[in-house]
Amino acid sequence: MLGIIGGTSLLFSTLPSLAKKQVDTPFGNADLLTGDVVLLMRHQRDLPPHRINFRANMAALALAGADRIVAFGSSGSLNRDIAPGMLVIPTDYLSAADIPSIHDHTVAHVMPELSPELSQELHRLVPGARLGGTYVQTRGPRFETVAEIAALSRSADLVGMTLASEATLARELGIPFAAICTVDNYANGLADGVLTWDEVLEISRQYRERTGQILNTIIRQMA
């Protein structure tokens, strides 16, 4: 079954008609929307990024039968060539924040990746998206400093607060994972003026129909 993770970019989009279901996991419970696909909204219960229970969310998707996952991620651009409003399918990631693990009582090392096959499939379904680039995760909820962005931009193209944790946990669970990122702003130091959360929300609102159409295309073609 296809699992989908939605975030800020889906806040204003029309979601498919699915049944709400709470799933209990060893790491806590999570609310899912289930039907032909299983959809998880990562900011459920109005959680900011630093309080998301990534382990419960990913375990709930696995318990619900997700055997591949596509995540929508809101991101800032670290690259002048990647402008707000663009769509990017990243092919690698790094993290400036701690990443959780489901392995608390055993030694288990995984080789992290964003699934090349799923990423190519996403690019086929969303041909206007840019395929390739590195996503870096920071902890949040604050935006990054100008100095942090200057340092991160040397090794990454996008910055966000969620995808590296989700991708790593999916790998630990043996579930192929890919992401499509909406670019909501230039990061701090690249943006003109002061970057605000309201601006991020406004971009999500502006592109709500496009994001909803992409979601429906993914469900129709991949479920």
PDB file of C-alpha atoms in Angstrom:
ATOM      1  CA  MET A   1       0.000   0.000   0.000  1.00  0.00           C
ATOM      2  CA  LEU A   2       1.190   3.513  -0.805  1.00  0.00           C
ATOM      3  CA  GLY A   3       1.899   5.702   2.206  1.00  0.00           C
ATOM      4  CA  ILE A   4       1.847   9.481   1.881  1.00  0.00           C
ATOM      5  CA  ILE A   5       3.140  12.036   4.355  1.00  0.00           C
ATOM      6  CA  GLY A   6       1.762  15.545   4.101  1.00  0.00           C
ATOM      7  CA  GLY A   7       2.972  18.693   5.769  1.00  0.00           C
ATOM      8  CA  THR A   8       2.679  22.447   5.469  1.00  0.00           C
ATOM      9  CA  SER A   9       2.396  22.272   1.678  1.00  0.00           C
ATOM     10  CA  LEU A  10      -0.864  20.293   1.982  1.00  0.00           C
ATOM     11  CA  LEU A  11      -2.450  22.424   4.710  1.00  0.00           C
ATOM     12  CA  PHE A  12      -4.678  24.295   2.277  1.00  0.00           C
ATOM     13  CA  SER A  13      -5.217  21.557  -0.318  1.00  0.00           C
ATOM     14  CA  THR A  14      -8.325  19.413  -0.637  1.00  0.00           C
ATOM     15  CA  LEU A  15      -7.499  15.968   0.712  1.00  0.00           C
ATOM     16  CA  PRO A  16      -9.061  12.729  -0.586  1.00  0.00           C
ATOM     17  CA  SER A  17     -11.994  11.234   1.281  1.00  0.00           C
ATOM     18  CA  LEU A  18     -10.380   8.763   3.682  1.00  0.00           C
ATOM     19  CA  ALA A  19     -11.339   7.268   7.042  1.00  0.00           C
ATOM     20  CA  LYS A  20      -9.580   8.516  10.159  1.00  0.00           C
ATOM     21  CA  LYS A  21      -7.836   5.845  12.202  1.00  0.00           C
ATOM     22  CA  GLN A  22      -5.622   6.016  15.303  1.00  0.00           C
ATOM     23  CA  VAL A  23      -2.753   3.523  15.317  1.00  0.00           C
ATOM     24  CA  ASP A  24      -0.963   2.601  18.528  1.00  0.00           C
ATOM     25  CA  THR A  25       2.747   1.853  18.245  1.00  0.00           C
ATOM     26  CA  PRO A  26       5.550   1.083  20.734  1.00  0.00           C
ATOM     27  CA  PHE A  27       6.558   4.749  20.372  1.00  0.00           C
ATOM     28  CA  GLY A  28       3.135   6.347  20.883  1.00  0.00           C
ATOM     29  CA  ASN A  29       0.048   6.706  18.720  1.00  0.00           C
ATOM     30  CA  ALA A  30      -0.536   8.495  15.432  1.00  0.00           C
ATOM     31  CA  ASP A  31      -3.616   9.478  13.445  1.00  0.00           C
ATOM     32  CA  LEU A  32      -3.847   8.198   9.882  1.00  0.00           C
ATOM     33  CA  LEU A  33      -6.303   8.671   7.036  1.00  0.00           C
ATOM     34  CA  THR A  34      -6.868   5.310   5.387  1.00  0.00           C
ATOM     35  CA  GLY A  35      -8.488   3.921   2.247  1.00  0.00           C
ATOM     36  CA  ASP A  36      -6.788   2.945  -1.014  1.00  0.00           C
ATOM     37  CA  VAL A  37      -3.748   4.746   0.406  1.00  0.00           C
ATOM     38  CA  VAL A  38      -2.676   5.654   3.921  1.00  0.00           C
ATOM     39  CA  LEU A  39      -2.081   9.351   4.537  1.00  0.00           C
ATOM     40  CA  LEU A  40      -0.351  10.876   7.543  1.00  0.00           C
ATOM     41  CA  MET A  41      -0.304  14.617   8.209  1.00  0.00           C
ATOM     42  CA  ARG A  42       2.943  15.161  10.096  1.00  0.00           C
ATOM     43  CA  HIS A  43       1.769  18.314  11.879  1.00  0.00           C
ATOM     44  CA  GLN A  44      -1.337  16.598  13.249  1.00  0.00           C
ATOM     45  CA  ARG A  45      -2.546  18.026  16.568  1.00  0.00           C
ATOM     46  CA  ASP A  46      -0.810  21.283  15.572  1.00  0.00           C
ATOM     47  CA  LEU A  47       2.633  19.933  16.446  1.00  0.00           C
ATOM     48  CA  PRO A  48       5.596  22.121  15.477  1.00  0.00           C
ATOM     49  CA  PRO A  49       8.477  20.297  13.757  1.00  0.00           C
ATOM     50  CA  HIS A  50      10.660  19.873  16.846  1.00  0.00           C
ATOM     51  CA  ARG A  51       7.832  18.067  18.672  1.00  0.00           C
ATOM     52  CA  ILE A  52       6.819  15.633  15.931  1.00  0.00           C
ATOM     53  CA  ASN A  53       6.961  12.010  17.101  1.00  0.00           C
ATOM     54  CA  PHE A  54       8.696  10.716  13.988  1.00  0.00           C
ATOM     55  CA  ARG A  55       9.071   7.194  15.373  1.00  0.00           C
ATOM     56  CA  ALA A  56       5.349   6.853  16.098  1.00  0.00           C
ATOM     57  CA  ASN A  57       4.411   8.304  12.713  1.00  0.00           C
ATOM     58  CA  MET A  58       6.654   6.013  10.704  1.00  0.00           C
ATOM     59  CA  ALA A  59       5.814   2.943  12.791  1.00  0.00           C
ATOM     60  CA  ALA A  60       2.099   3.678  12.310  1.00  0.00           C
ATOM     61  CA  LEU A  61       2.527   3.812   8.536  1.00  0.00           C
ATOM     62  CA  ALA A  62       4.378   0.489   8.619  1.00  0.00           C
ATOM     63  CA  LEU A  63       1.710  -1.132  10.811  1.00  0.00           C
ATOM     64  CA  ALA A  64      -0.989   0.164   8.454  1.00  0.00           C
ATOM     65  CA  GLY A  65       0.675  -1.706   5.587  1.00  0.00           C
ATOM     66  CA  ALA A  66       2.605   1.011   3.785  1.00  0.00           C
ATOM     67  CA  ASP A  67       5.241  -0.657   1.610  1.00  0.00           C
ATOM     68  CA  ARG A  68       6.492   2.563  -0.027  1.00  0.00           C
ATOM     69  CA  ILE A  69       6.201   6.167   1.081  1.00  0.00           C
ATOM     70  CA  VAL A  70       6.050   9.490  -0.733  1.00  0.00           C
ATOM     71  CA  ALA A  71       6.481  12.564   1.472  1.00  0.00           C
ATOM     72  CA  PHE A  72       5.571  16.157   0.709  1.00  0.00           C
ATOM     73  CA  GLY A  73       8.014  18.593   2.279  1.00  0.00           C
ATOM     74  CA  SER A  74       7.955  22.349   2.649  1.00  0.00           C
ATOM     75  CA  SER A  75      11.450  23.724   2.119  1.00  0.00           C
ATOM     76  CA  GLY A  76      13.569  26.813   1.764  1.00  0.00           C
ATOM     77  CA  SER A  77      16.023  27.279  -1.075  1.00  0.00           C
ATOM     78  CA  LEU A  78      19.775  27.425  -0.468  1.00  0.00           C
ATOM     79  CA  ASN A  79      20.424  27.909  -4.161  1.00  0.00           C
ATOM     80  CA  ARG A  80      19.567  31.012  -6.203  1.00  0.00           C
ATOM     81  CA  ASP A  81      18.765  28.729  -9.142  1.00  0.00           C
ATOM     82  CA  ILE A  82      15.956  27.108  -7.131  1.00  0.00           C
ATOM     83  CA  ALA A  83      13.299  29.785  -6.823  1.00  0.00           C
ATOM     84  CA  PRO A  84      10.229  29.928  -4.573  1.00  0.00           C
ATOM     85  CA  GLY A  85       7.337  28.159  -6.259  1.00  0.00           C
ATOM     86  CA  MET A  86       9.502  25.445  -7.797  1.00  0.00           C
ATOM     87  CA  LEU A  87       9.115  21.736  -7.076  1.00  0.00           C
ATOM     88  CA  VAL A  88      12.188  19.625  -6.293  1.00  0.00           C
ATOM     89  CA  ILE A  89      12.601  15.865  -5.900  1.00  0.00           C
ATOM     90  CA  PRO A  90      15.758  15.561  -3.782  1.00  0.00           C
ATOM     91  CA  THR A  91      18.100  12.630  -4.320  1.00  0.00           C
ATOM     92  CA  ASP A  92      20.189  12.880  -1.149  1.00  0.00           C
ATOM     93  CA  TYR A  93      20.062  14.436   2.287  1.00  0.00           C
ATOM     94  CA  LEU A  94      22.074  15.386   5.332  1.00  0.00           C
ATOM     95  CA  SER A  95      21.069  16.467   8.806  1.00  0.00           C
ATOM     96  CA  ALA A  96      22.186  19.210  11.158  1.00  0.00           C
ATOM     97  CA  ALA A  97      19.770  17.840  13.764  1.00  0.00           C
ATOM     98  CA  ASP A  98      19.524  14.608  15.722  1.00  0.00           C
ATOM     99  CA  ILE A  99      17.746  11.840  13.815  1.00  0.00           C
ATOM    100  CA  PRO A 100      15.700   9.339  15.847  1.00  0.00           C
ATOM    101  CA  SER A 101      16.019   5.571  15.509  1.00  0.00           C
ATOM    102  CA  ILE A 102      13.695   2.671  16.179  1.00  0.00           C
ATOM    103  CA  HIS A 103      16.708   0.671  17.405  1.00  0.00           C
ATOM    104  CA  ASP A 104      16.956   1.517  21.107  1.00  0.00           C
ATOM    105  CA  HIS A 105      18.123  -1.881  22.317  1.00  0.00           C
ATOM    106  CA  THR A 106      20.185  -3.310  19.502  1.00  0.00           C
ATOM    107  CA  VAL A 107      23.059  -2.332  17.255  1.00  0.00           C
ATOM    108  CA  ALA A 108      21.710  -1.886  13.735  1.00  0.00           C
ATOM    109  CA  HIS A 109      23.235   0.283  11.031  1.00  0.00           C
ATOM    110  CA  VAL A 110      21.419   1.168   7.820  1.00  0.00           C
ATOM    111  CA  MET A 111      22.681   2.786   4.645  1.00  0.00           C
ATOM    112  CA  PRO A 112      20.392   5.830   4.254  1.00  0.00           C
ATOM    113  CA  GLU A 113      18.980   6.747   0.869  1.00  0.00           C
ATOM    114  CA  LEU A 114      16.113   8.320  -0.982  1.00  0.00           C
ATOM    115  CA  SER A 115      14.772   5.596  -3.266  1.00  0.00           C
ATOM    116  CA  PRO A 116      16.062   6.175  -6.817  1.00  0.00           C
ATOM    117  CA  GLU A 117      13.188   4.160  -8.276  1.00  0.00           C
ATOM    118  CA  LEU A 118      10.475   6.066  -6.397  1.00  0.00           C
ATOM    119  CA  SER A 119      12.164   9.376  -7.166  1.00  0.00           C
ATOM    120  CA  GLN A 120      12.216   8.569 -10.881  1.00  0.00           C
ATOM    121  CA  GLU A 121       8.552   7.559 -10.711  1.00  0.00           C
ATOM    122  CA  LEU A 122       7.695  10.868  -9.045  1.00  0.00           C
ATOM    123  CA  HIS A 123       9.556  12.743 -11.753  1.00  0.00           C
ATOM    124  CA  ARG A 124       7.598  10.887 -14.407  1.00  0.00           C
ATOM    125  CA  LEU A 125       4.317  11.859 -12.735  1.00  0.00           C
ATOM    126  CA  VAL A 126       5.376  15.455 -12.018  1.00  0.00           C
ATOM    127  CA  PRO A 127       7.544  16.332 -15.040  1.00  0.00           C
ATOM    128  CA  GLY A 128       7.722  20.003 -14.045  1.00  0.00           C
ATOM    129  CA  ALA A 129       9.627  19.103 -10.889  1.00  0.00           C
ATOM    130  CA  ARG A 130      13.413  19.325 -10.731  1.00  0.00           C
ATOM    131  CA  LEU A 131      14.975  15.910 -10.109  1.00  0.00           C
ATOM    132  CA  GLY A 132      18.154  16.081  -8.059  1.00  0.00           C
ATOM    133  CA  GLY A 133      19.531  18.024  -5.150  1.00  0.00           C
ATOM    134  CA  THR A 134      20.412  17.611  -1.494  1.00  0.00           C
ATOM    135  CA  TYR A 135      18.029  18.354   1.370  1.00  0.00           C
ATOM    136  CA  VAL A 136      19.387  19.345   4.780  1.00  0.00           C
ATOM    137  CA  GLN A 137      17.320  19.004   7.940  1.00  0.00           C
ATOM    138  CA  THR A 138      17.604  21.455  10.807  1.00  0.00           C
ATOM    139  CA  ARG A 139      15.835  21.131  14.126  1.00  0.00           C
ATOM    140  CA  GLY A 140      13.461  24.081  14.183  1.00  0.00           C
ATOM    141  CA  PRO A 141      11.093  25.583  15.000  1.00  0.00           C
ATOM    142  CA  ARG A 142      13.269  28.647  14.460  1.00  0.00           C
ATOM    143  CA  PHE A 143      14.608  29.577  11.070  1.00  0.00           C
ATOM    144  CA  GLU A 144      18.346  29.235  10.532  1.00  0.00           C
ATOM    145  CA  THR A 145      20.803  32.090  11.006  1.00  0.00           C
ATOM    146  CA  VAL A 146      22.487  33.782   8.062  1.00  0.00           C
ATOM    147  CA  ALA A 147      25.784  32.126   9.055  1.00  0.00           C
ATOM    148  CA  GLU A 148      24.147  28.700   9.259  1.00  0.00           C
ATOM    149  CA  ILE A 149      22.594  29.120   5.819  1.00  0.00           C
ATOM    150  CA  ALA A 150      25.929  30.244   4.364  1.00  0.00           C
ATOM    151  CA  ALA A 151      27.555  27.085   5.737  1.00  0.00           C
ATOM    152  CA  LEU A 152      24.737  24.730   4.737  1.00  0.00           C
ATOM    153  CA  SER A 153      24.516  26.128   1.210  1.00  0.00           C
ATOM    154  CA  ARG A 154      27.996  24.755   0.485  1.00  0.00           C
ATOM    155  CA  SER A 155      26.695  21.185   0.695  1.00  0.00           C
ATOM    156  CA  ALA A 156      22.920  21.304   0.158  1.00  0.00           C
ATOM    157  CA  ASP A 157      20.247  22.865  -2.039  1.00  0.00           C
ATOM    158  CA  LEU A 158      17.162  22.800   0.193  1.00  0.00           C
ATOM    159  CA  VAL A 159      16.562  23.224   3.903  1.00  0.00           C
ATOM    160  CA  GLY A 160      13.677  21.878   5.970  1.00  0.00           C
ATOM    161  CA  MET A 161      12.906  20.337   9.337  1.00  0.00           C
ATOM    162  CA  THR A 162      11.492  16.849   8.737  1.00  0.00           C
ATOM    163  CA  LEU A 163      12.519  14.724   5.754  1.00  0.00           C
ATOM    164  CA  ALA A 164      15.875  13.370   6.939  1.00  0.00           C
ATOM    165  CA  SER A 165      14.271  11.868  10.046  1.00  0.00           C
ATOM    166  CA  GLU A 166      11.442  10.314   8.039  1.00  0.00           C
ATOM    167  CA  ALA A 167      13.720   8.955   5.315  1.00  0.00           C
ATOM    168  CA  THR A 168      16.106   7.353   7.829  1.00  0.00           C
ATOM    169  CA  LEU A 169      13.320   5.727   9.841  1.00  0.00           C
ATOM    170  CA  ALA A 170      11.735   4.441   6.641  1.00  0.00           C
ATOM    171  CA  ARG A 171      15.067   2.861   5.748  1.00  0.00           C
ATOM    172  CA  GLU A 172      15.242   1.211   9.181  1.00  0.00           C
ATOM    173  CA  LEU A 173      11.747  -0.164   8.576  1.00  0.00           C
ATOM    174  CA  GLY A 174      12.680  -1.416   5.103  1.00  0.00           C
ATOM    175  CA  ILE A 175      10.242   0.911   3.310  1.00  0.00           C
ATOM    176  CA  PRO A 176      11.339   2.709   0.110  1.00  0.00           C
ATOM    177  CA  PHE A 177      10.974   6.469   0.583  1.00  0.00           C
ATOM    178  CA  ALA A 178      11.000   9.464  -1.766  1.00  0.00           C
ATOM    179  CA  ALA A 179      10.011  13.090  -1.374  1.00  0.00           C
ATOM    180  CA  ILE A 180       8.704  16.001  -3.377  1.00  0.00           C
ATOM    181  CA  CYS A 181       9.564  19.402  -1.939  1.00  0.00           C
ATOM    182  CA  THR A 182       7.700  22.625  -2.479  1.00  0.00           C
ATOM    183  CA  VAL A 183      10.091  25.567  -2.380  1.00  0.00           C
ATOM    184  CA  ASP A 184       8.360  28.188  -0.253  1.00  0.00           C
ATOM    185  CA  ASN A 185      11.078  30.792   0.176  1.00  0.00           C
ATOM    186  CA  TYR A 186      14.731  31.665  -0.148  1.00  0.00           C
ATOM    187  CA  ALA A 187      16.480  30.830   3.111  1.00  0.00           C
ATOM    188  CA  ASN A 188      17.645  33.471   5.582  1.00  0.00           C
ATOM    189  CA  GLY A 189      20.363  35.611   4.016  1.00  0.00           C
ATOM    190  CA  LEU A 190      19.167  34.811   0.495  1.00  0.00           C
ATOM    191  CA  ALA A 191      15.675  36.207   1.051  1.00  0.00           C
ATOM    192  CA  ASP A 192      14.881  39.865   0.508  1.00  0.00           C
ATOM    193  CA  GLY A 193      14.011  41.326   3.883  1.00  0.00           C
ATOM    194  CA  VAL A 194      12.917  39.394   6.968  1.00  0.00           C
ATOM    195  CA  LEU A 195      11.722  35.816   6.469  1.00  0.00           C
ATOM    196  CA  THR A 196       8.442  35.085   8.272  1.00  0.00           C
ATOM    197  CA  TRP A 197       6.256  32.041   8.882  1.00  0.00           C
ATOM    198  CA  ASP A 198       3.286  33.916   7.406  1.00  0.00           C
ATOM    199  CA  GLU A 199       5.147  34.145   4.090  1.00  0.00           C
ATOM    200  CA  VAL A 200       5.668  30.377   4.082  1.00  0.00           C
ATOM    201  CA  LEU A 201       1.959  29.816   4.714  1.00  0.00           C
ATOM    202  CA  GLU A 202       1.026  32.273   1.973  1.00  0.00           C
ATOM    203  CA  ILE A 203       3.101  30.370  -0.593  1.00  0.00           C
ATOM    204  CA  SER A 204       1.395  27.121   0.476  1.00  0.00           C
ATOM    205  CA  ARG A 205      -1.978  28.801   0.121  1.00  0.00           C
ATOM    206  CA  GLN A 206      -1.058  30.236  -3.275  1.00  0.00           C
ATOM    207  CA  TYR A 207      -0.121  26.797  -4.678  1.00  0.00           C
ATOM    208  CA  ARG A 208      -2.823  24.767  -2.927  1.00  0.00           C
ATOM    209  CA  GLU A 209      -4.555  23.715  -6.153  1.00  0.00           C
ATOM    210  CA  ARG A 210      -1.309  22.622  -7.795  1.00  0.00           C
ATOM    211  CA  THR A 211      -0.258  20.633  -4.713  1.00  0.00           C
ATOM    212  CA  GLY A 212      -3.681  19.020  -4.460  1.00  0.00           C
ATOM    213  CA  GLN A 213      -3.516  17.995  -8.122  1.00  0.00           C
ATOM    214  CA  ILE A 214      -0.076  16.456  -7.600  1.00  0.00           C
ATOM    215  CA  LEU A 215      -1.390  14.528  -4.594  1.00  0.00           C
ATOM    216  CA  ASN A 216      -4.332  13.206  -6.607  1.00  0.00           C
ATOM    217  CA  THR A 217      -2.062  12.246  -9.527  1.00  0.00           C
ATOM    218  CA  ILE A 218       0.256  10.321  -7.203  1.00  0.00           C
ATOM    219  CA  ILE A 219      -2.670   8.492  -5.627  1.00  0.00           C
ATOM    220  CA  ARG A 220      -4.275   7.703  -8.987  1.00  0.00           C
ATOM    221  CA  GLN A 221      -1.054   6.460 -10.616  1.00  0.00           C
ATOM    222  CA  MET A 222       0.800   4.823  -7.722  1.00  0.00           C
ATOM    223  CA  ALA A 223      -1.852   3.408  -5.371  1.00  0.00           C
TER     224      ALA A 223
END
